[in-house]
C-alpha cells in the first residue's frame, strides 16, 4: 500500500513538472534565442516572461542563464565557423580602471557595440573603430592557418606564452611560435610559407653539411 502511494506521488510530481515546463515554453521561438553561456552560474533565478507576447515589440521570450528574459530578435546570427575566432569572445573590460571607447562584436546581437575598455589586458574582441569591428566580424573574415616559419625552431630555455591561441590575438593575427615564446603575428600566404620553409632547409644544409 505504501509503495502504491509513493508511486502515485511520484507520478503526480512528474505531471506537475511537465505542465510547468509546457507553460514556460509554450508560444516561444526557441530557435531564434541566443545560445546559453555554460560558464555562467546563477545563485538566484528570475523569470521576466513565459511567452513571446509578454515581451515588447521586436522581442521574444528566451531561456537565459538566470531565468527567462525578453531579448531582441536577431534577424541573422552567423554561425561560429563563419566569423573570425576573436569575434566569438565575450566583451572583456580588462582589470584596469581607465575609460577608453572601444568596440566589440556581440555574437547574439549580430552587430558591433561600443564599450568602455579599462586600458589593459582583455581579449582580442576589441577594436578601435566600429568600421574595423564590422570589417572583421560581419564579412566572414577568418584567420588564415599559416604561421611564419620559425627561424629559431629549437628552444633550450623557458617557453613563454603571450597568447594561447588565435582567439587571444587582435583581428587578423595568429598565435604562432617564435623561438622561445608564442606571440601574435600576421599570418603568411601558403606560397610564401613554402618559400620560407625551403630557405630554412637550405640554411640547415649549409650549417650541418
Coordinates of C-alpha atoms in Angstrom, one line a residue:
X1 CA 0.0 0.0 0.0
X2 CA 2.8 2.3 0.9
X3 CA 4.6 1.5 -2.4
X4 CA 1.5 2.5 -4.4
X5 CA 1.2 5.7 -2.6
X6 CA 4.8 6.6 -3.2
X7 CA 4.4 5.8 -6.9
X8 CA 1.3 7.9 -7.1
X9 CA 3.1 10.9 -5.5
X10 CA 6.0 10.5 -7.9
X11 CA 3.6 10.3 -10.9
X12 CA 1.8 13.5 -9.9
X13 CA 5.1 15.3 -9.4
X14 CA 6.3 14.3 -12.9
X15 CA 3.0 15.5 -14.4
X16 CA 3.2 18.8 -12.5
X17 CA 6.8 19.4 -13.7
X18 CA 5.8 18.6 -17.3
X19 CA 2.9 21.1 -17.1
X20 CA 5.2 23.8 -15.7
X21 CA 7.7 23.2 -18.5
X22 CA 5.0 23.3 -21.1
X23 CA 3.6 26.5 -19.7
X24 CA 7.0 28.1 -19.6
X25 CA 7.9 27.2 -23.2
X26 CA 4.5 27.5 -24.9
X27 CA 4.4 30.2 -27.6
X28 CA 8.1 30.8 -27.6
X29 CA 10.5 30.9 -30.6
X30 CA 13.3 28.9 -29.1
X31 CA 15.1 28.6 -32.5
X32 CA 15.8 32.3 -32.5
X33 CA 17.1 32.5 -29.0
X34 CA 20.8 33.1 -28.2
X35 CA 22.8 30.1 -27.0
X36 CA 23.4 29.8 -23.3
X37 CA 26.8 30.5 -21.8
X38 CA 27.9 27.4 -19.9
X39 CA 30.4 29.4 -17.8
X40 CA 27.7 31.5 -16.1
X41 CA 26.4 30.1 -12.8
X42 CA 23.4 31.8 -11.1
X43 CA 22.5 31.8 -7.4
X44 CA 19.0 33.2 -7.9
X45 CA 16.7 32.7 -10.9
X46 CA 14.0 35.1 -12.0
X47 CA 11.6 34.7 -14.9
X48 CA 10.8 38.0 -16.7
X49 CA 8.4 36.3 -19.1
X50 CA 6.9 32.9 -20.1
X51 CA 5.6 33.6 -23.6
X52 CA 6.6 35.8 -26.5
X53 CA 3.5 38.0 -26.3
X54 CA 4.6 39.1 -22.8
X55 CA 7.6 40.9 -24.3
X56 CA 7.8 44.2 -26.2
X57 CA 7.8 44.8 -29.9
X58 CA 10.7 43.1 -31.7
X59 CA 11.4 40.9 -28.7
X60 CA 10.9 37.2 -27.8
X61 CA 10.9 35.3 -24.5
X62 CA 14.1 33.2 -24.2
X63 CA 15.6 31.0 -21.5
X64 CA 18.8 32.7 -20.3
X65 CA 21.3 31.6 -17.7
X66 CA 19.4 33.1 -14.8
X67 CA 15.8 32.6 -16.0
X68 CA 13.6 33.7 -18.8
X69 CA 14.2 37.1 -20.3
X70 CA 12.8 39.3 -23.2
X71 CA 15.6 39.6 -25.8
X72 CA 15.7 41.4 -29.1
X73 CA 15.0 39.3 -32.2
X74 CA 18.2 38.6 -34.2
X75 CA 17.5 38.6 -38.0
X76 CA 20.6 36.7 -38.8
X77 CA 23.1 35.3 -36.3
X78 CA 26.1 33.9 -38.1
X79 CA 27.5 30.5 -37.2
X80 CA 30.7 30.4 -35.2
X81 CA 32.6 29.0 -38.2
X82 CA 31.6 31.9 -40.4
X83 CA 33.5 34.6 -38.4
X84 CA 36.9 35.2 -37.0
X85 CA 37.7 33.5 -33.7
X86 CA 38.1 36.8 -31.9
X87 CA 34.5 37.8 -32.7
X88 CA 33.2 34.9 -30.6
X89 CA 34.9 36.0 -27.4
X90 CA 32.8 37.8 -24.8
X91 CA 33.2 41.5 -24.1
X92 CA 36.2 42.0 -21.7
X93 CA 36.7 45.3 -20.0
X94 CA 40.1 44.2 -18.5
X95 CA 41.3 44.7 -14.9
X96 CA 42.4 48.3 -15.2
X97 CA 40.0 51.3 -14.5
X98 CA 40.6 53.6 -17.4
X99 CA 37.8 54.6 -19.8
X100 CA 38.7 54.1 -23.5
X101 CA 35.9 53.9 -26.1
X102 CA 36.3 50.6 -28.0
X103 CA 34.0 48.3 -30.0
X104 CA 33.3 44.6 -29.7
X105 CA 31.3 42.2 -31.7
X106 CA 28.2 40.9 -29.9
X107 CA 27.5 37.4 -31.3
X108 CA 23.9 37.3 -30.0
X109 CA 23.0 40.7 -31.4
X110 CA 24.9 40.2 -34.6
X111 CA 26.5 43.7 -34.6
X112 CA 29.4 45.8 -33.2
X113 CA 28.7 47.6 -30.0
X114 CA 30.5 50.3 -28.0
X115 CA 32.0 49.6 -24.6
X116 CA 34.4 51.3 -22.1
X117 CA 37.7 49.5 -22.1
X118 CA 39.8 49.7 -18.9
X119 CA 43.1 50.1 -20.7
X120 CA 45.0 46.8 -20.1
X121 CA 44.7 43.1 -20.9
X122 CA 41.2 42.0 -22.0
X123 CA 40.9 39.9 -25.2
X124 CA 41.1 40.2 -28.9
X125 CA 37.4 41.1 -29.3
X126 CA 38.3 44.8 -29.0
X127 CA 38.5 47.2 -31.9
X128 CA 39.5 50.9 -32.1
X129 CA 36.7 51.8 -34.5
X130 CA 33.3 50.4 -35.4
X131 CA 34.4 50.0 -39.0
X132 CA 37.3 47.8 -38.0
X133 CA 34.9 45.6 -36.0
X134 CA 32.4 45.4 -38.8
X135 CA 35.1 44.5 -41.4
X136 CA 36.5 41.7 -39.3
X137 CA 33.3 40.2 -37.8
X138 CA 30.5 40.7 -40.3
X139 CA 32.1 39.7 -43.6
X140 CA 33.1 36.2 -42.7
X141 CA 36.7 37.0 -42.1
X142 CA 38.8 34.1 -40.8
X143 CA 42.4 34.0 -39.8
X144 CA 44.5 32.0 -42.3
X145 CA 46.1 28.9 -40.9
X146 CA 49.7 29.6 -41.9
X147 CA 52.2 30.9 -39.3
X148 CA 55.5 32.3 -40.5
X149 CA 58.4 29.8 -40.4
X150 CA 60.0 29.7 -37.0
X151 CA 63.6 31.0 -37.5
X152 CA 64.5 29.5 -34.1
X153 CA 62.8 26.1 -34.0
X154 CA 64.8 24.9 -31.0
X155 CA 64.3 26.5 -27.6
X156 CA 66.6 25.5 -24.8
X157 CA 65.1 27.9 -22.3
X158 CA 61.7 28.5 -20.8
X159 CA 58.9 28.7 -23.3
X160 CA 56.8 31.8 -22.7
X161 CA 53.3 32.5 -24.0
X162 CA 52.0 35.9 -24.9
X163 CA 48.9 34.2 -26.4
X164 CA 47.1 30.8 -26.0
X165 CA 45.5 30.6 -29.4
X166 CA 44.3 32.7 -32.3
X167 CA 41.4 34.0 -30.2
X168 CA 43.9 35.7 -27.9
X169 CA 45.1 37.9 -30.7
X170 CA 43.7 41.0 -32.3
X171 CA 41.9 40.8 -35.6
X172 CA 43.9 39.4 -38.5
X173 CA 46.7 37.9 -36.4
X174 CA 47.6 34.4 -35.4
X175 CA 49.2 32.9 -32.3
X176 CA 52.5 31.5 -33.5
X177 CA 55.6 30.0 -32.0
X178 CA 58.6 32.4 -32.4
X179 CA 61.7 30.9 -30.9
X180 CA 61.1 30.6 -27.1
X181 CA 57.7 32.3 -27.0
X182 CA 54.3 32.3 -28.6
X183 CA 53.2 35.7 -29.9
X184 CA 50.6 37.3 -32.1
X185 CA 51.8 37.9 -35.7
X186 CA 50.3 38.5 -39.1
X187 CA 49.8 35.1 -41.0
X188 CA 51.5 34.5 -44.3
X189 CA 50.1 33.1 -47.5
X190 CA 50.8 29.4 -48.4
X191 CA 53.2 30.2 -51.2
X192 CA 55.3 32.5 -49.0
X193 CA 55.2 29.8 -46.3
X194 CA 56.6 27.2 -48.7
X195 CA 59.4 29.6 -49.8
X196 CA 60.3 30.3 -46.1
X197 CA 60.4 26.5 -45.5
X198 CA 62.7 26.0 -48.5
X199 CA 65.0 28.8 -47.3
X200 CA 65.1 27.3 -43.8
X201 CA 66.0 23.8 -45.2
X202 CA 68.8 25.4 -47.3
X203 CA 70.3 27.1 -44.2
X204 CA 70.2 23.8 -42.3
X205 CA 72.0 22.1 -45.1
X206 CA 74.7 24.8 -45.1
X207 CA 75.0 24.7 -41.3
X208 CA 75.2 21.0 -40.8
X209 CA 76.7 20.0 -44.2

